[in-house]
XYZ file of C-alpha atoms in Angstrom:
768
model
C 9.894 -52.400 -4.829
C 7.488 -50.139 -2.957
C 7.431 -46.372 -2.936
C 6.865 -44.805 0.430
C 4.280 -42.271 -0.691
C 2.077 -41.424 -3.639
C 3.553 -37.974 -4.123
C 5.605 -37.192 -7.197
C 9.116 -38.568 -6.729
C 12.204 -36.450 -7.083
C 12.861 -35.355 -10.645
C 9.620 -36.772 -12.030
C 9.011 -33.763 -14.256
C 12.415 -33.739 -15.963
C 12.616 -37.526 -16.276
C 9.127 -37.686 -17.766
C 10.132 -34.895 -20.114
C 13.135 -36.874 -21.342
C 10.934 -39.952 -21.721
C 8.553 -37.926 -23.825
C 11.419 -36.610 -25.959
C 12.731 -40.132 -26.426
C 9.320 -41.269 -27.610
C 9.052 -38.330 -30.002
C 12.424 -38.942 -31.616
C 11.998 -42.712 -31.652
C 8.784 -42.449 -33.661
C 10.629 -40.615 -36.424
C 13.707 -42.788 -36.134
C 16.063 -39.995 -35.135
C 17.132 -41.139 -31.696
C 20.766 -40.637 -32.678
C 20.257 -37.019 -33.720
C 19.878 -35.707 -30.178
C 21.707 -37.487 -27.375
C 19.130 -37.591 -24.590
C 20.081 -38.419 -20.977
C 19.570 -42.058 -20.048
C 21.083 -44.876 -17.967
C 22.799 -47.716 -19.823
C 23.012 -51.057 -18.006
C 26.301 -52.792 -18.796
C 27.515 -56.195 -17.655
C 28.762 -59.539 -18.763
C 26.425 -62.414 -19.548
C 24.732 -63.840 -16.419
C 25.990 -60.974 -14.263
C 22.488 -60.384 -12.901
C 21.447 -57.421 -15.056
C 17.975 -58.759 -15.782
C 17.361 -59.536 -12.111
C 18.294 -55.981 -11.142
C 15.906 -54.527 -13.716
C 13.052 -56.790 -12.655
C 13.675 -55.864 -9.050
C 13.477 -52.177 -9.953
C 10.131 -52.776 -11.685
C 8.835 -55.285 -9.185
C 7.653 -57.611 -11.930
C 8.923 -60.613 -13.892
C 8.870 -59.424 -17.484
C 12.278 -60.196 -19.045
C 13.250 -63.336 -20.983
C 15.182 -65.802 -18.878
C 17.610 -68.626 -19.607
C 21.074 -70.010 -19.061
C 22.414 -68.497 -22.289
C 22.265 -64.982 -23.700
C 18.811 -63.491 -23.075
C 19.146 -59.793 -23.974
C 19.876 -59.791 -27.697
C 18.567 -56.328 -28.566
C 18.890 -53.056 -26.639
C 15.788 -52.662 -24.447
C 14.943 -49.059 -23.600
C 12.940 -49.309 -20.390
C 11.040 -46.232 -19.233
C 9.689 -46.522 -15.692
C 6.872 -44.053 -15.003
C 5.515 -43.537 -11.492
C 1.696 -43.252 -11.287
C -0.800 -42.902 -8.479
C -1.597 -45.997 -6.437
C -5.145 -45.950 -7.760
C -3.920 -46.643 -11.285
C -3.163 -50.221 -12.336
C 0.209 -51.374 -13.539
C 0.517 -51.489 -17.309
C 3.059 -51.662 -20.115
C 3.223 -50.273 -23.654
C 5.543 -50.960 -26.564
C 6.398 -48.159 -28.942
C 6.149 -50.532 -31.904
C 2.569 -51.440 -30.855
C 0.886 -48.045 -30.490
C -2.534 -48.129 -28.829
C -2.039 -51.540 -27.233
C -1.686 -51.804 -23.445
C -0.411 -54.861 -21.570
C -1.526 -55.661 -18.034
C -0.227 -59.229 -17.963
C 3.568 -59.032 -17.676
C 3.980 -62.578 -18.930
C 2.642 -61.236 -22.241
C 5.210 -58.461 -22.036
C 7.953 -61.094 -21.765
C 6.497 -62.993 -24.714
C 6.326 -59.823 -26.848
C 9.948 -58.952 -26.028
C 10.988 -62.444 -27.076
C 8.888 -62.347 -30.248
C 10.123 -58.887 -31.250
C 13.709 -59.970 -30.607
C 13.253 -63.020 -32.814
C 11.689 -60.915 -35.578
C 14.777 -58.743 -35.821
C 17.639 -60.931 -34.598
C 16.364 -64.388 -35.490
C 15.483 -67.243 -33.207
C 18.945 -68.740 -32.819
C 20.800 -66.420 -30.438
C 21.458 -63.702 -33.014
C 22.123 -60.119 -31.841
C 20.803 -56.829 -33.275
C 21.418 -53.177 -32.379
C 17.833 -52.124 -33.178
C 16.070 -50.950 -30.040
C 12.926 -52.254 -28.353
C 11.183 -49.488 -26.437
C 9.037 -50.448 -23.458
C 7.241 -48.105 -21.083
C 5.965 -49.424 -17.711
C 3.478 -47.469 -15.579
C 3.392 -48.483 -11.935
C 2.896 -46.930 -8.487
C 5.809 -49.097 -7.298
C 8.523 -47.500 -9.445
C 10.437 -44.262 -9.566
C 10.876 -42.317 -12.794
C 13.950 -43.833 -14.405
C 14.966 -44.478 -17.982
C 17.336 -47.413 -18.509
C 18.783 -49.174 -21.533
C 19.366 -52.881 -21.007
C 22.221 -53.802 -23.354
C 23.218 -57.329 -24.434
C 25.620 -59.002 -22.035
C 29.268 -59.306 -23.004
C 29.906 -62.856 -24.163
C 33.133 -64.578 -25.132
C 32.135 -67.668 -27.107
C 29.710 -67.435 -30.056
C 26.707 -69.751 -30.006
C 23.896 -70.446 -32.458
C 23.783 -67.937 -35.313
C 26.183 -65.558 -33.600
C 29.175 -64.517 -35.717
C 32.696 -65.394 -34.698
C 33.346 -61.760 -33.674
C 30.269 -61.565 -31.435
C 32.270 -60.182 -28.511
C 33.684 -57.326 -30.591
C 30.245 -56.517 -31.997
C 28.604 -56.411 -28.579
C 31.407 -54.257 -27.191
C 31.026 -51.856 -30.109
C 27.263 -51.672 -29.532
C 27.735 -50.995 -25.817
C 30.395 -48.365 -26.457
C 28.105 -46.503 -28.887
C 25.779 -45.874 -25.921
C 28.103 -45.262 -23.004
C 30.593 -42.997 -24.833
C 27.922 -40.284 -25.107
C 28.485 -37.669 -22.363
C 24.757 -37.501 -21.566
C 24.569 -41.226 -20.743
C 24.970 -42.539 -17.190
C 26.590 -45.977 -16.893
C 25.229 -48.659 -14.570
C 28.118 -51.139 -14.413
C 26.819 -54.467 -13.083
C 29.446 -56.876 -11.707
C 28.864 -60.124 -9.753
C 30.590 -60.211 -6.362
C 31.765 -63.797 -6.894
C 34.018 -62.778 -9.799
C 37.387 -61.043 -9.972
C 36.706 -57.296 -9.794
C 40.006 -56.486 -11.493
C 38.788 -58.348 -14.598
C 35.253 -56.956 -14.619
C 34.123 -56.377 -18.211
C 31.561 -53.779 -17.116
C 34.044 -51.718 -15.085
C 36.643 -52.013 -17.828
C 34.312 -50.641 -20.538
C 32.978 -47.977 -18.168
C 36.555 -46.900 -17.464
C 37.253 -46.556 -21.186
C 34.135 -44.475 -21.833
C 34.247 -42.509 -18.559
C 37.874 -42.458 -17.391
C 37.205 -39.900 -14.639
C 34.287 -41.862 -13.225
C 31.893 -38.906 -13.475
C 29.037 -40.905 -14.996
C 29.499 -44.437 -13.673
C 27.507 -46.107 -10.904
C 28.750 -49.501 -9.773
C 26.286 -52.290 -8.909
C 27.628 -55.366 -7.100
C 25.312 -58.387 -7.403
C 25.290 -61.848 -5.856
C 26.749 -60.709 -2.533
C 24.981 -63.613 -0.817
C 26.849 -66.327 -2.720
C 30.420 -65.132 -2.244
C 32.923 -67.646 -0.941
C 33.011 -67.938 2.799
C 35.586 -65.721 4.387
C 35.353 -63.121 1.609
C 33.320 -59.932 1.404
C 32.911 -56.887 -0.824
C 32.884 -54.156 1.836
C 36.038 -52.419 0.566
C 34.715 -52.593 -2.999
C 31.365 -51.098 -1.970
C 33.189 -48.281 -0.184
C 35.224 -47.561 -3.314
C 38.581 -48.413 -1.793
C 39.566 -50.845 -4.558
C 38.195 -49.272 -7.753
C 36.949 -45.808 -6.846
C 33.951 -44.305 -8.624
C 32.726 -40.784 -8.043
C 29.091 -41.893 -7.975
C 29.879 -44.872 -5.763
C 28.601 -48.459 -5.573
C 25.353 -50.133 -4.550
C 25.208 -53.750 -3.428
C 22.153 -55.913 -4.223
C 21.046 -59.503 -3.652
C 19.260 -61.142 -6.598
C 16.784 -63.929 -6.651
C 18.425 -67.235 -7.302
C 17.434 -69.483 -10.161
C 15.734 -71.702 -7.583
C 13.697 -68.722 -6.325
C 12.594 -67.980 -9.888
C 11.637 -71.582 -10.540
C 9.731 -71.663 -7.245
C 7.906 -68.472 -8.306
C 9.178 -66.534 -5.361
C 7.758 -63.044 -5.630
C 9.983 -60.043 -6.003
C 8.319 -58.508 -2.947
C 9.467 -61.409 -0.823
C 12.889 -61.273 -2.418
C 13.234 -57.580 -1.528
C 12.283 -58.302 2.061
C 14.877 -61.069 2.199
C 17.466 -58.724 0.690
C 16.860 -56.099 3.348
C 17.109 -58.716 6.096
C 20.396 -59.972 4.591
C 22.067 -56.563 4.711
C 20.825 -55.599 8.155
C 21.722 -58.910 9.729
C 25.056 -59.461 7.999
C 27.980 -58.616 10.300
C 30.014 -57.109 7.431
C 27.294 -55.228 5.550
C 25.079 -54.091 8.441
C 26.864 -50.743 8.505
C 26.087 -50.284 4.799
C 22.478 -51.471 4.954
C 21.022 -47.986 4.418
C 22.876 -47.633 1.101
C 22.496 -51.154 -0.227
C 19.578 -52.979 -1.792
C 17.340 -52.476 -4.805
C 15.175 -49.717 -3.200
C 18.295 -47.692 -2.460
C 19.543 -48.286 -6.003
C 16.238 -47.009 -7.398
C 16.385 -43.850 -5.294
C 20.001 -43.256 -6.213
C 19.325 -43.746 -9.912
C 16.270 -41.503 -9.800
C 18.125 -38.733 -8.020
C 21.289 -38.900 -10.099
C 19.374 -39.133 -13.361
C 17.192 -36.164 -12.430
C 20.217 -34.056 -11.517
C 22.053 -35.198 -14.608
C 19.109 -34.259 -16.820
C 18.833 -30.832 -15.220
C 22.542 -30.285 -15.786
C 22.292 -31.029 -19.500
C 18.918 -29.361 -20.150
C 20.342 -25.978 -21.295
C 22.625 -27.633 -23.824
C 19.858 -30.004 -24.867
C 17.498 -27.122 -25.518
C 20.171 -25.299 -27.546
C 20.836 -28.380 -29.707
C 17.142 -28.901 -30.337
C 16.753 -25.230 -31.256
C 19.668 -25.414 -33.700
C 18.337 -28.598 -35.267
C 14.909 -27.010 -35.536
C 16.268 -24.089 -37.544
C 18.209 -26.428 -39.844
C 15.165 -28.635 -40.428
C 12.961 -25.627 -41.083
C 15.346 -24.461 -43.816
C 15.508 -27.917 -45.350
C 11.731 -28.251 -45.293
C 11.353 -24.837 -46.903
C 13.738 -25.906 -49.674
C 11.417 -28.775 -50.603
C 8.458 -26.391 -50.859
C 4.810 -27.319 -51.093
C 2.975 -29.249 -53.779
C 1.061 -26.934 -56.137
C -1.577 -28.304 -58.477
C -3.332 -25.227 -59.925
C -2.030 -23.672 -63.141
C -1.850 -20.243 -61.532
C 0.127 -21.614 -58.622
C 2.428 -23.549 -60.915
C 3.028 -20.479 -63.073
C 3.789 -18.347 -60.027
C 6.191 -20.997 -58.736
C 8.049 -21.197 -62.044
C 8.269 -17.402 -62.281
C 9.665 -17.271 -58.781
C 12.265 -19.944 -59.532
C 13.334 -18.290 -62.791
C 13.680 -14.888 -61.129
C 15.706 -16.287 -58.256
C 17.898 -18.183 -60.699
C 18.657 -15.057 -62.734
C 19.415 -13.084 -59.576
C 21.702 -15.848 -58.355
C 23.470 -15.967 -61.740
C 24.082 -12.206 -61.744
C 25.224 -12.278 -58.118
C 27.788 -14.981 -58.834
C 29.135 -13.070 -61.835
C 29.329 -9.810 -59.879
C 30.814 -11.416 -56.779
C 27.810 -10.669 -54.564
C 26.842 -14.264 -53.889
C 26.002 -14.921 -50.223
C 27.514 -18.400 -50.361
C 30.851 -17.039 -51.540
C 33.653 -19.565 -51.396
C 36.667 -18.808 -49.231
C 38.751 -21.703 -50.508
C 38.902 -20.970 -54.254
C 38.110 -18.336 -56.861
C 34.619 -18.560 -58.278
C 32.157 -16.691 -60.464
C 33.287 -13.313 -61.784
C 36.672 -13.645 -60.106
C 37.497 -16.532 -62.431
C 36.469 -14.420 -65.425
C 38.835 -11.663 -64.325
C 41.583 -14.233 -63.806
C 41.117 -15.503 -67.371
C 41.320 -11.966 -68.773
C 44.316 -10.730 -66.796
C 46.346 -13.745 -65.753
C 45.816 -15.973 -68.767
C 44.924 -13.866 -71.814
C 46.913 -10.673 -71.165
C 49.896 -12.441 -69.680
C 50.060 -14.904 -72.569
C 50.114 -12.073 -75.112
C 52.779 -10.206 -73.174
C 55.029 -13.245 -73.262
C 54.936 -13.465 -77.065
C 57.956 -12.163 -79.030
C 56.725 -10.985 -82.457
C 60.048 -11.944 -84.011
C 60.464 -15.320 -82.351
C 59.386 -17.213 -85.469
C 61.139 -14.853 -87.921
C 64.726 -15.571 -88.912
C 67.024 -13.156 -90.649
C 66.598 -15.223 -93.820
C 62.843 -14.760 -93.625
C 63.217 -11.002 -93.419
C 65.885 -10.932 -96.172
C 63.608 -13.014 -98.414
C 60.657 -10.730 -97.762
C 62.736 -7.637 -98.581
C 63.996 -9.089 -101.881
C 60.539 -10.387 -102.847
C 59.149 -6.918 -102.341
C 61.490 -5.418 -104.937
C 59.860 -7.314 -107.787
C 61.666 -7.795 -111.112
C 64.037 -4.906 -110.609
C 66.445 -3.838 -108.001
C 64.816 -1.350 -105.624
C 66.163 2.092 -104.996
C 64.632 2.051 -101.526
C 64.029 -0.576 -98.929
C 60.282 -1.066 -99.497
C 57.699 -0.948 -96.688
C 55.870 -3.957 -98.098
C 57.983 -6.498 -96.162
C 57.243 -4.669 -92.904
C 53.502 -4.661 -93.581
C 53.451 -8.306 -94.673
C 55.390 -9.426 -91.647
C 53.465 -7.303 -89.138
C 50.143 -8.557 -90.519
C 51.362 -12.090 -90.067
C 52.143 -11.382 -86.404
C 48.822 -9.609 -85.843
C 46.966 -12.591 -87.279
C 48.515 -14.733 -84.549
C 46.445 -12.823 -82.003
C 43.171 -14.158 -83.391
C 43.385 -17.697 -81.995
C 44.132 -16.746 -78.363
C 41.418 -14.102 -78.524
C 38.826 -16.625 -79.699
C 40.101 -19.096 -77.115
C 39.622 -16.480 -74.412
C 35.984 -16.067 -75.457
C 35.552 -19.845 -75.285
C 37.024 -19.890 -71.775
C 34.545 -17.242 -70.632
C 31.716 -19.225 -72.212
C 32.809 -22.301 -70.250
C 32.921 -20.290 -67.023
C 29.408 -18.979 -67.583
C 28.216 -22.538 -68.128
C 29.831 -23.569 -64.845
C 28.172 -20.664 -63.049
C 24.799 -21.674 -64.483
C 25.248 -25.206 -63.176
C 26.097 -23.945 -59.675
C 23.062 -21.711 -59.321
C 20.287 -22.954 -57.020
C 21.603 -26.514 -56.970
C 19.701 -27.446 -53.817
C 16.484 -25.683 -54.777
C 16.310 -27.205 -58.241
C 16.945 -30.750 -57.020
C 13.233 -30.806 -56.400
C 12.457 -30.297 -60.100
C 14.967 -32.175 -62.284
C 12.854 -31.701 -65.426
C 12.719 -27.950 -64.904
C 16.453 -27.971 -64.304
C 16.980 -29.841 -67.559
C 14.889 -27.331 -69.526
C 16.686 -24.393 -67.909
C 20.086 -25.859 -68.705
C 19.074 -26.305 -72.340
C 17.789 -22.736 -72.607
C 20.796 -21.085 -71.011
C 23.170 -23.338 -72.951
C 21.599 -22.303 -76.266
C 21.518 -18.658 -75.187
C 25.191 -18.647 -74.248
C 26.126 -20.292 -77.532
C 24.132 -17.631 -79.364
C 25.960 -14.961 -77.384
C 29.303 -16.551 -78.206
C 28.781 -16.085 -81.961
C 28.633 -12.247 -81.972
C 31.538 -12.217 -79.537
C 33.661 -14.273 -81.901
C 32.516 -12.174 -84.848
C 33.492 -8.964 -83.064
C 36.846 -10.436 -82.066
C 37.497 -11.413 -85.676
C 36.605 -7.903 -86.833
C 38.942 -6.342 -84.275
C 41.870 -8.408 -85.498
C 40.957 -7.759 -89.139
C 40.749 -4.020 -88.481
C 44.249 -4.074 -87.059
C 45.475 -6.007 -90.088
C 43.705 -3.866 -92.674
C 45.259 -0.561 -91.690
C 48.834 -0.375 -90.484
C 48.906 3.026 -88.824
C 52.560 4.031 -88.965
C 51.519 7.516 -87.836
C 50.586 6.218 -84.394
C 52.244 8.410 -81.761
C 53.721 5.371 -80.028
C 55.236 3.936 -83.217
C 59.035 4.150 -83.220
C 59.251 5.617 -86.762
C 62.002 5.312 -89.332
C 64.579 7.704 -87.880
C 64.588 6.200 -84.416
C 64.550 2.684 -85.826
C 67.561 3.499 -88.064
C 69.480 5.090 -85.211
C 68.798 2.111 -82.960
C 69.712 -0.309 -85.747
C 73.056 1.401 -86.339
C 73.859 1.191 -82.661
C 72.922 -2.470 -82.513
C 74.987 -3.526 -85.518
C 78.087 -1.800 -84.137
C 79.867 -2.280 -87.427
C 83.563 -1.574 -87.562
C 83.150 0.096 -90.955
C 81.006 3.211 -91.132
C 79.588 3.933 -94.558
C 78.663 7.499 -93.808
C 80.531 10.077 -91.807
C 78.902 10.820 -88.475
C 78.100 14.376 -89.564
C 76.237 13.203 -92.648
C 74.306 10.575 -90.600
C 73.282 13.290 -88.154
C 72.143 15.504 -91.022
C 70.076 12.654 -92.387
C 68.518 11.978 -88.979
C 67.777 15.679 -88.459
C 66.032 15.900 -91.783
C 63.998 12.824 -90.800
C 62.422 14.585 -87.824
C 60.024 16.752 -89.783
C 56.638 16.116 -88.169
C 54.482 17.139 -91.088
C 56.308 15.002 -93.583
C 56.453 12.014 -91.220
C 52.671 12.031 -90.726
C 51.780 12.493 -94.401
C 50.319 9.655 -96.467
C 51.271 5.998 -96.658
C 55.025 5.365 -97.090
C 56.282 3.857 -100.259
C 59.633 2.823 -98.842
C 61.478 2.814 -95.562
C 65.063 3.389 -96.629
C 66.502 4.604 -99.908
C 68.667 2.036 -101.633
C 70.953 1.847 -104.648
C 70.190 -0.487 -107.453
C 73.026 -2.675 -106.348
C 71.770 -2.924 -102.794
C 73.371 0.160 -101.240
C 71.332 2.896 -99.531
C 70.937 6.315 -101.104
C 71.231 9.568 -99.242
C 68.569 12.284 -99.213
C 68.614 15.009 -101.780
C 69.440 17.679 -99.259
C 73.045 17.892 -100.328
C 74.661 19.234 -103.442
C 74.519 17.211 -106.620
C 78.270 16.701 -106.596
C 78.055 15.163 -103.156
C 75.267 12.876 -104.296
C 77.379 11.770 -107.240
C 80.205 10.918 -104.903
C 77.913 8.866 -102.735
C 76.570 6.944 -105.690
C 80.054 6.343 -106.983
C 81.216 4.981 -103.695
C 78.179 2.669 -103.608
C 78.963 1.377 -107.035
C 82.484 0.734 -105.946
C 81.380 -1.646 -103.243
C 80.671 0.730 -100.351
C 77.240 1.581 -98.949
C 75.326 4.768 -98.402
C 72.358 5.470 -96.103
C 69.090 7.294 -96.648
C 65.734 7.891 -94.990
C 62.370 7.310 -96.623
C 60.291 10.323 -97.380
C 57.504 9.087 -95.104
C 59.834 8.577 -92.182
C 61.448 11.970 -92.443
C 62.090 13.049 -96.004
C 58.704 14.630 -96.631
C 58.392 15.509 -100.310
C 62.145 15.404 -100.842
C 63.285 13.166 -103.595
C 66.550 11.322 -103.807
C 68.841 12.757 -106.498
C 70.588 9.953 -108.200
C 72.398 10.591 -111.491
C 73.567 7.655 -113.384
C 77.032 7.857 -114.822
C 76.549 6.682 -118.320
C 80.275 6.758 -118.905
C 80.744 4.057 -116.330
C 78.422 1.671 -118.118
C 80.173 -0.952 -120.256
C 79.562 -0.748 -124.033
C 78.801 -3.850 -126.000
C 79.096 -3.962 -129.763
C 76.489 -5.854 -131.659
C 77.536 -9.290 -132.781
C 77.450 -9.577 -136.513
C 77.852 -13.335 -136.779
C 77.805 -16.136 -134.249
C 79.238 -19.497 -134.919
C 76.899 -22.340 -133.859
C 79.602 -23.898 -131.791
C 79.924 -20.715 -129.693
C 76.243 -20.713 -128.459
C 75.971 -20.056 -124.690
C 73.447 -22.167 -122.806
C 71.930 -20.845 -119.551
C 71.211 -22.966 -116.524
C 67.549 -23.366 -115.801
C 66.502 -21.624 -112.580
C 65.812 -24.008 -109.668
C 62.253 -24.600 -108.608
C 62.984 -23.079 -105.194
C 65.114 -19.961 -105.030
C 66.761 -18.691 -101.892
C 68.003 -15.152 -101.407
C 71.664 -14.529 -101.937
C 73.616 -15.114 -98.762
C 75.421 -11.823 -98.924
C 76.523 -10.442 -95.615
C 77.003 -6.738 -95.272
C 76.465 -3.972 -92.805
C 73.702 -2.595 -94.988
C 71.756 -5.850 -94.901
C 72.243 -6.171 -91.149
C 70.847 -2.693 -90.642
C 67.879 -3.445 -92.899
C 67.040 -6.590 -90.944
C 67.470 -4.870 -87.595
C 65.308 -1.936 -88.646
C 62.579 -4.312 -89.796
C 62.621 -6.133 -86.463
C 62.469 -2.895 -84.521
C 59.535 -1.698 -86.557
C 57.769 -5.059 -86.116
C 58.215 -5.045 -82.350
C 57.131 -1.448 -82.025
C 53.959 -1.845 -84.010
C 53.137 -5.234 -82.497
C 53.236 -3.671 -79.024
C 50.698 -1.088 -80.151
C 48.370 -3.729 -81.550
C 48.847 -6.010 -78.553
C 47.756 -3.315 -76.133
C 44.736 -2.573 -78.291
C 43.796 -6.241 -78.371
C 44.323 -6.682 -74.621
C 41.899 -3.833 -74.049
C 39.278 -4.488 -76.728
C 38.895 -8.281 -76.584
C 37.749 -8.408 -72.908
C 35.406 -5.509 -73.621
C 33.878 -7.327 -76.565
C 33.446 -10.534 -74.559
C 31.925 -8.719 -71.598
C 29.514 -6.793 -73.821
C 28.324 -9.495 -76.178
C 28.538 -12.524 -73.881
C 28.641 -11.785 -70.153
C 26.605 -8.610 -69.722
C 24.192 -9.539 -72.472
C 23.488 -12.823 -70.644
C 22.827 -10.977 -67.399
C 20.501 -8.518 -69.128
C 18.500 -10.880 -71.283
C 18.527 -14.219 -69.441
C 15.255 -13.634 -67.605
C 13.446 -12.636 -70.809
C 14.828 -15.692 -72.585
C 13.621 -17.945 -69.778
C 10.146 -16.408 -69.863
C 9.800 -16.707 -73.629
C 10.947 -20.333 -73.675
C 9.692 -21.834 -70.415
C 6.674 -19.875 -69.204
C 4.154 -21.970 -71.096
C 1.057 -23.630 -69.686
C 1.682 -26.856 -71.544
C 5.093 -27.238 -69.875
C 4.120 -26.463 -66.280
C 3.089 -29.960 -65.252
C 6.074 -31.621 -66.898
C 8.647 -29.229 -65.465
C 7.249 -29.396 -61.937
C 7.339 -33.187 -61.675
C 9.180 -34.342 -58.572
C 11.190 -37.559 -58.226
C 9.950 -40.010 -55.628
C 12.937 -39.485 -53.360
C 12.074 -35.795 -53.024
C 8.581 -36.661 -51.844
C 10.035 -39.124 -49.348
C 12.526 -36.549 -48.107
C 9.791 -33.923 -47.736
C 7.635 -36.322 -45.723
C 10.576 -37.350 -43.584
C 11.629 -33.757 -43.032
C 8.078 -32.765 -42.111
C 7.924 -35.549 -39.506
C 11.257 -34.542 -38.041
C 10.235 -30.910 -38.005
C 7.048 -31.714 -36.115
C 8.997 -33.869 -33.666
C 11.502 -31.126 -32.945
C 8.760 -28.531 -32.677
C 6.947 -30.720 -30.152
C 10.189 -31.298 -28.239
C 10.874 -27.575 -28.156
C 7.346 -26.860 -26.893
C 7.739 -29.512 -24.208
C 10.967 -27.914 -23.056
C 9.283 -24.507 -22.955
C 6.387 -25.953 -20.966
C 8.736 -27.388 -18.349
C 7.911 -25.692 -14.986
C 10.462 -23.222 -13.797
C 10.957 -25.110 -10.552
C 11.780 -28.227 -12.548
C 14.543 -26.396 -14.384
C 15.947 -24.997 -11.142
C 17.947 -27.622 -9.298
C 17.445 -27.507 -5.533
C 20.695 -29.103 -4.610
C 20.085 -28.691 -0.895
C 17.820 -31.750 -0.899
C 20.636 -34.086 -1.928
C 24.004 -34.259 -0.290
C 27.212 -34.818 -2.211
C 27.840 -37.929 -0.177
C 24.588 -39.421 -1.456
C 24.906 -38.635 -5.145
C 28.624 -38.211 -5.550
C 28.088 -35.871 -8.535
C 30.955 -33.543 -9.476
C 30.508 -29.814 -9.485
C 29.009 -29.051 -12.890
C 27.019 -25.854 -13.475
C 26.123 -25.438 -9.823
C 26.323 -29.065 -8.732
C 27.805 -29.607 -5.246
C 31.468 -30.315 -4.812
C 32.569 -33.839 -3.938
C 35.845 -35.602 -3.584
C 37.389 -37.196 -6.610
C 36.566 -40.630 -5.300
C 33.865 -41.628 -2.844
C 35.892 -43.219 -0.049
C 33.879 -42.173 2.993
C 33.805 -44.414 5.981
C 30.033 -44.778 6.040
C 27.703 -46.450 3.635
C 26.231 -43.074 2.678
C 29.011 -42.645 0.175
C 27.964 -45.736 -1.717
């Protein structure tokens, strides 16, 4: 194929730029990272793809045969040079070596194919990249893909057709790829594999150019004029008809130059195709491909530059994360100091909620600590009933045990203190568990700090994890000690003078209301007098109570000594007779008052001494059982005592619970969380900033070195690509669409491209 002049062909600058970018990315193996514009040649086996490519180059350089020839994708870059320069070829996998004999090019393609795909018809998706410099070509970049085959041969797997289709689709589905669908004219167009796959990848026909081969060997009486005009299967970019060399021409060493001359004569002399002669033939195909590819590249250049810029920023960050290799002690020390400082800052930021990489999908860092305090610890304590594990028998037993060997005159306060201490002690375990939860959260935070940065130094990471783990465990000990002291302080002093404590009078009044007994032991007026006398503030806040309620020796309650002695006698008498009387402890309202109880000696039975006892009349006592239960007496007095005890327990437990809910988080934050934030850096320095550890801690695994090298190569490639895009002349970036008519290119209107009809169905061959 000859070029009419030695001037730069249309689009040479942008096509050469894309070729250069392809070479850059291919050297670093990242051709899939950026989808560069190119033309993929698609067709079934023996459709004439190789003949079309050789005609475009003007040289025989592709493997030939009756079976599958293209077994690896061949990226073919055609570069136009001045006529004074000789034709040459270069393979990317053989840098520095130039081929001038194209038979050697064919041999190298075959050898490289066999090296990767084997010598028995195997297929591989690994590319071969070939660049051809010639004054007889236009700047075009094509990818010759393996032909679609139906029946496996040689070493081909049974699913060879599916594999080849998948390989082809991986190229042509990319929006930046133009599709050159090659179909022989002597086959059924409706069943064309190339047009079918092109239709799947490009359903609107925006990127597909149809090539009809073997027009000279169609059955007599048939022609492809309507197909070339797009009347049968319309394509926006149209069709181009070509005539290939026959196998006889190849065997007779007929030159491509002669074949092109014969092709032109065929179209101009054929009665059916003479009207389409100016748009058919390999030279017209080359011009069309060059023009469409140039316009396509210019259309995608802005997006291409943006993608390269974005990738460049990402690679620069990744490369910076790997850092540089430092060998001097001073440099190593500075690097470790920098890492430790950044780690401590990152740890504090995560705890305080100031982390830049804050998660939006889940709670993390300090928010989890707050959740543990408020939603787990506090809520769990609020749900506890201090009397849930105390039965009435337990309280009755405690009251009777507190009286000792004699019947008590008052309901003692010892049962209340014993029982309330037992409930307070239950708060110790959840408090210690809360501290353990916070310790676990701090460990999780430490593991999430600088994960990417410290991947470079796994030994340093290991040392840091050991140091912070030991430091957190050391901080957990004083936290647990303080928590234990807080609970013990609450147990050691039961402050019944607390302003929020219900007190004896209110507890008694509430207990009476709750029991709702049908029998009232005291008249309402006397109960009110007793309650009024219980409200003395000075007496209620004085000293530690000795008893809660005054009781008779037989279990009844005694009244206060604020009444006359005769009234007190009556009350005692009624108690002895089986009734009950009520009284208030001095601490809960009686002050220094004392209960006046006079025993009626006349009511005591008198026993005469026994002068003589007959042996047969000896009385034997039953031995007491090993386990004694309290008497199961049921009375209003006992019910009130139990109810009062429960009220007092609940009241005081609420006071202690609120104290614990406030003090435990404070202790944990002070001794564990904030202390870690304050002292972590100093702990790191004292344990890790040692000359003898520098070299060990800064050892890198081999994969990090490989990743750094790979990242550096990619970064250089993208930097070079970005510079090449910046160096592109302004006129090359500006598309002068006036030089190409829509009928010639058929391109849709994209970012300033000319408008064309949906399908190219013009009456002249210019639409092809």
